[in-house]
Short mmCIF file of C-alpha atoms in Angstrom, two decimals:
data_model
loop_
_atom_site.label_atom_id
_atom_site.label_comp_id
_atom_site.label_asym_id
_atom_site.label_seq_id
_atom_site.Cartn_x
_atom_site.Cartn_y
_atom_site.Cartn_z
CA MET A 1 0.17 0.17 0.03
CA THR A 2 1.30 3.22 -0.67
CA VAL A 3 1.05 6.90 0.89
CA HIS A 4 -2.51 8.23 1.97
CA ASP A 5 -2.86 11.33 -0.72
CA GLU A 6 -5.22 13.98 1.10
CA GLN A 7 -5.57 15.18 -2.32
CA ALA A 8 -6.75 11.98 -4.07
CA GLY A 9 -7.88 9.25 -1.76
CA LEU A 10 -7.40 5.74 -0.04
CA ILE A 11 -9.27 3.29 -2.00
CA LEU A 12 -10.07 0.07 -1.41
CA LEU A 13 -10.60 -1.79 -4.52
CA VAL A 14 -12.21 -5.54 -4.33
CA GLU A 15 -12.53 -7.21 -7.82
CA ASP A 16 -11.97 -11.00 -8.54
CA ASN A 17 -11.24 -9.80 -12.05
CA ARG A 18 -7.24 -9.62 -12.04
CA GLN A 19 -6.98 -7.61 -15.48
CA ILE A 20 -9.50 -4.97 -14.46
CA ALA A 21 -8.34 -4.76 -10.61
CA GLU A 22 -4.72 -4.33 -12.76
CA MET A 23 -6.23 -1.74 -15.10
CA VAL A 24 -8.01 0.13 -12.27
CA GLY A 25 -5.18 0.01 -9.77
CA GLU A 26 -2.57 1.27 -11.86
CA PHE A 27 -4.86 4.24 -13.49
CA LEU A 28 -5.88 5.29 -10.25
CA GLU A 29 -2.16 5.23 -8.92
CA ARG A 30 -1.09 7.17 -11.75
CA ARG A 31 -3.77 9.38 -10.46
CA GLY A 32 -2.27 10.21 -7.36
CA TYR A 33 -4.84 7.29 -5.57
CA SER A 34 -3.59 4.92 -2.68
CA VAL A 35 -5.49 1.70 -3.65
CA ASP A 36 -5.55 -1.26 -1.50
CA TYR A 37 -6.93 -4.42 -2.83
CA ALA A 38 -8.84 -7.60 -2.48
CA ALA A 39 -9.68 -10.26 -4.65
CA ASP A 40 -12.72 -11.79 -2.89
CA GLY A 41 -15.23 -10.59 -0.33
CA VAL A 42 -13.95 -12.02 2.89
CA SER A 43 -11.08 -10.24 2.31
CA GLY A 44 -12.50 -7.19 1.16
CA LEU A 45 -14.79 -6.81 3.88
CA HIS A 46 -12.00 -7.86 6.55
CA LEU A 47 -9.86 -4.92 4.64
CA ALA A 48 -12.98 -2.37 4.84
CA VAL A 49 -13.32 -3.04 8.41
CA SER A 50 -9.94 -2.97 9.67
CA ASN A 51 -8.97 0.04 8.01
CA SER A 52 -10.62 3.59 7.05
CA TYR A 53 -10.83 4.38 3.23
CA ASP A 54 -12.28 7.19 1.56
CA VAL A 55 -14.11 4.93 -1.17
CA LEU A 56 -14.76 1.16 -1.41
CA VAL A 57 -15.33 0.19 -4.91
CA LEU A 58 -16.81 -3.45 -4.90
CA ASP A 59 -18.15 -5.99 -7.10
CA LEU A 60 -21.22 -7.61 -6.85
CA MET A 61 -19.91 -10.71 -8.36
CA LEU A 62 -17.19 -11.77 -5.64
CA PRO A 63 -16.13 -15.25 -4.31
CA GLY A 64 -17.02 -15.86 -0.76
CA LEU A 65 -19.02 -13.20 0.07
CA ASP A 66 -21.10 -11.46 -2.79
CA GLY A 67 -20.70 -7.71 -3.27
CA LEU A 68 -24.08 -7.11 -2.10
CA GLU A 69 -23.51 -9.32 1.32
CA VAL A 70 -20.21 -7.42 1.96
CA CYS A 71 -22.22 -4.14 1.65
CA ARG A 72 -25.03 -5.55 4.09
CA LYS A 73 -22.33 -6.16 6.62
CA LEU A 74 -20.32 -3.10 6.25
CA ARG A 75 -23.46 -1.34 7.15
CA LYS A 76 -25.84 -3.15 9.18
CA GLU A 77 -22.95 -4.84 11.22
CA ALA A 78 -20.14 -3.05 10.93
CA LYS A 79 -21.53 0.41 11.03
CA LYS A 80 -19.57 1.88 8.67
CA SER A 81 -20.46 4.83 6.33
CA THR A 82 -17.77 4.16 3.63
CA PRO A 83 -19.17 5.27 0.39
CA VAL A 84 -19.56 2.42 -1.58
CA LEU A 85 -19.27 2.18 -5.52
CA MET A 86 -20.72 -1.17 -7.10
CA LEU A 87 -19.18 -2.45 -10.12
CA THR A 88 -21.91 -4.38 -12.02
CA ALA A 89 -22.29 -6.10 -15.27
CA ARG A 90 -26.25 -5.93 -14.73
CA ASP A 91 -28.17 -3.07 -15.82
CA THR A 92 -31.79 -4.21 -14.74
CA LEU A 93 -33.57 -1.37 -12.40
CA GLU A 94 -34.11 -4.39 -9.84
CA ASP A 95 -30.66 -5.20 -9.63
CA LYS A 96 -29.43 -1.21 -8.95
CA LEU A 97 -32.22 -1.53 -6.30
CA SER A 98 -30.79 -4.05 -4.64
CA GLY A 99 -27.54 -2.68 -4.61
CA LEU A 100 -28.53 0.72 -2.97
CA GLU A 101 -30.79 -0.92 -1.02
CA ALA A 102 -27.71 -2.71 0.58
CA GLY A 103 -26.17 0.44 1.36
CA ALA A 104 -24.07 1.34 -1.97
CA ASP A 105 -24.15 4.90 -2.76
CA ASP A 106 -23.29 4.66 -6.85
CA TYR A 107 -22.68 1.90 -9.25
CA LEU A 108 -21.36 1.60 -12.37
CA VAL A 109 -22.13 -0.57 -15.21
CA LYS A 110 -19.43 -3.05 -16.79
CA PRO A 111 -17.79 -2.42 -19.30
CA PHE A 112 -16.40 0.96 -18.24
CA GLU A 113 -14.11 3.81 -18.78
CA VAL A 114 -11.69 4.44 -16.20
CA ARG A 115 -12.37 7.93 -16.82
CA GLU A 116 -15.58 8.09 -15.27
CA LEU A 117 -14.94 5.60 -12.33
CA GLU A 118 -12.46 8.31 -11.49
CA ALA A 119 -14.68 10.71 -11.98
CA ARG A 120 -17.84 9.01 -9.83
CA LEU A 121 -14.63 8.38 -6.64
CA ARG A 122 -14.10 12.40 -6.76
CA ALA A 123 -17.52 12.74 -6.40
CA LEU A 124 -17.84 10.27 -3.81
CA ILE A 125 -14.80 11.67 -1.89
CA ARG A 126 -15.73 15.64 -2.07
CA ARG A 127 -19.42 14.38 -0.82
CA ASP A 128 -17.57 12.38 2.27
CA ARG A 129 -15.46 14.72 2.95
CA ARG A 130 -17.48 18.09 3.40
CA GLN A 131 -17.78 19.30 6.80
CA VAL A 132 -21.38 18.57 8.64
CA SER A 133 -22.93 20.75 10.99
CA THR A 134 -24.18 20.02 14.11
CA GLU A 135 -27.66 20.45 13.73
CA VAL A 136 -31.20 18.57 14.62
CA LEU A 137 -33.50 18.77 11.76
CA SER A 138 -37.10 17.91 12.40
CA VAL A 139 -40.55 17.74 9.66
CA GLY A 140 -43.43 16.01 11.48
CA ASP A 141 -42.73 13.31 13.94
CA MET A 142 -38.95 12.66 12.03
CA THR A 143 -35.78 13.78 13.18
CA LEU A 144 -32.21 13.59 12.02
CA ASP A 145 -29.54 14.22 14.21
CA THR A 146 -26.64 15.73 11.46
CA ALA A 147 -23.79 14.93 13.92
CA THR A 148 -24.95 11.50 15.08
CA LEU A 149 -26.77 10.85 11.64
CA ARG A 150 -29.24 9.27 14.16
CA LEU A 151 -33.00 9.27 12.44
CA THR A 152 -36.19 8.51 14.30
CA ARG A 153 -39.50 8.58 12.92
CA ASP A 154 -42.10 8.38 16.11
CA GLY A 155 -39.64 7.62 18.13
CA GLN A 156 -38.30 4.44 16.48
CA GLU A 157 -34.89 4.50 15.31
CA LEU A 158 -34.58 4.10 11.45
CA THR A 159 -31.50 2.87 9.18
CA VAL A 160 -31.31 4.38 5.72
CA SER A 161 -28.05 4.36 3.60
CA PRO A 162 -25.71 7.43 3.81
CA ILE A 163 -27.08 8.27 0.22
CA GLY A 164 -30.14 8.13 2.14
CA LEU A 165 -29.41 10.46 5.03
CA LYS A 166 -27.84 12.95 2.88
CA LEU A 167 -31.24 13.18 0.62
CA LEU A 168 -33.18 13.94 3.89
CA ALA A 169 -30.90 16.37 5.31
CA ILE A 170 -31.23 18.19 1.67
CA LEU A 171 -35.25 17.49 2.03
CA MET A 172 -35.20 18.37 5.89
CA ARG A 173 -33.65 21.70 5.36
CA GLU A 174 -35.37 23.13 2.85
CA SER A 175 -38.80 21.80 4.19
CA PRO A 176 -41.38 22.70 3.04
CA ARG A 177 -40.43 23.62 0.10
CA VAL A 178 -39.93 21.68 -2.96
CA VAL A 179 -36.12 20.59 -4.11
CA SER A 180 -35.90 20.03 -7.92
CA ARG A 181 -34.25 16.77 -9.08
CA ARG A 182 -31.55 18.58 -10.43
CA ASP A 183 -30.48 20.57 -7.71
CA ILE A 184 -30.84 17.43 -5.54
CA GLU A 185 -28.52 15.45 -8.02
CA ARG A 186 -26.04 17.76 -8.10
CA GLU A 187 -25.82 18.62 -4.35
CA ILE A 188 -25.25 14.70 -3.86
CA TRP A 189 -22.99 13.83 -7.05
CA GLY A 190 -21.69 17.34 -8.06
CA ASP A 191 -20.88 17.81 -11.69
CA THR A 192 -20.87 13.87 -12.36
CA LEU A 193 -24.82 13.17 -12.43
CA PRO A 194 -25.72 9.98 -12.12
CA ASP A 195 -28.16 8.07 -14.70
CA SER A 196 -31.68 8.61 -14.58
CA ASP A 197 -32.54 5.23 -12.44
CA THR A 198 -30.34 6.39 -9.79
CA LEU A 199 -32.09 9.18 -7.91
CA ARG A 200 -34.75 7.37 -8.22
CA SER A 201 -34.10 4.18 -6.78
CA HIS A 202 -32.82 5.96 -3.47
CA LEU A 203 -36.01 7.31 -3.11
CA TYR A 204 -37.75 4.46 -3.51
CA ASN A 205 -35.43 2.60 -1.04
CA LEU A 206 -35.85 6.07 1.41
CA ARG A 207 -39.65 5.77 1.29
CA ARG A 208 -39.67 1.80 2.12
CA VAL A 209 -38.25 3.55 5.75
CA ILE A 210 -39.50 6.21 6.67
CA ASP A 211 -42.96 6.00 5.12
CA LYS A 212 -44.29 2.69 4.71
CA PRO A 213 -44.45 1.44 8.20
CA PHE A 214 -46.29 4.47 9.22
CA ALA A 215 -49.67 6.32 8.88
CA ARG A 216 -48.76 8.99 6.79
CA PRO A 217 -45.81 9.73 4.51
CA LEU A 218 -43.93 12.68 4.64
CA LEU A 219 -42.00 12.51 1.40
CA HIS A 220 -43.65 13.95 -1.49
CA THR A 221 -43.27 13.85 -5.42
CA ILE A 222 -44.28 17.26 -6.91
CA HIS A 223 -44.93 16.05 -10.56
CA SER A 224 -42.77 18.31 -12.81
CA ALA A 225 -40.99 20.08 -10.30
CA GLY A 226 -39.23 17.86 -7.32
CA TYR A 227 -39.71 16.73 -4.00
CA ARG A 228 -40.80 17.63 -0.79
CA LEU A 229 -40.74 16.34 2.92
CA ALA A 230 -43.73 17.65 5.23
CA ASP A 231 -46.17 16.63 7.23
CA LEU A 232 -49.14 18.05 5.12
CA GLU A 233 -52.13 17.08 7.84
CA SER A 234 -49.97 19.46 10.06
CA GLU A 235 -49.79 22.08 7.39
CA VAL A 236 -53.72 21.60 6.54
CA ALA A 237 -54.34 21.76 10.64
CA SER A 238 -52.45 24.61 11.40
CA SER A 239 -53.01 26.84 8.04
CA PRO A 240 -55.55 30.05 9.34
CA GLN A 241 -59.18 29.00 8.34
CA THR A 242 -61.65 31.72 6.17
CA ALA A 243 -65.25 31.92 6.88
#
């Protein structure tokens, strides 16, 4: 492992295809990144839990543990919030949803250009290195502590992905205003915008956690405008009544 370059990043690459791993590793090292490597899911998970990486680049199909299981264990058991970029040969919406639900932040479909991979890595690193102000955000009966990343609704603690937390922070700070899709994507991914399924998939998974188990929804899609997070029943109840 080379010395950690703060200007680039420390990357863990978990990929069983040696040709792809060497191509990616050599390119990233020439660009100033430090790269650790694992060829199977078990070794990759051990390294990811034992060290602090800027981004984990994780192949979906791995021997030992597949990428989905590595990601789940990293999030659920190790409680690590390291950004995860999933590499996959599968390009269906269901496969993308599975990866994002497991805790991946972004995905890239094989075959890919290494320059696009680097651009996505830079976006994830920039997002993760931003200073997070200490504040407690509340909308209706849902509360997010941005310092501890503790999310609760109606007193129940909820677990969402790092991107899900970022989405919530954006929408909660702007609540009850509508935030456009483009503004959300640029806030999370910068200038390297994902394909059209990515944000929709994250919002789908977010709704499953924060809305589906509860009596009334807080996350609303505003057609042709964007998204808003609001307790509409409270808004109606508190609005002035006209004679």
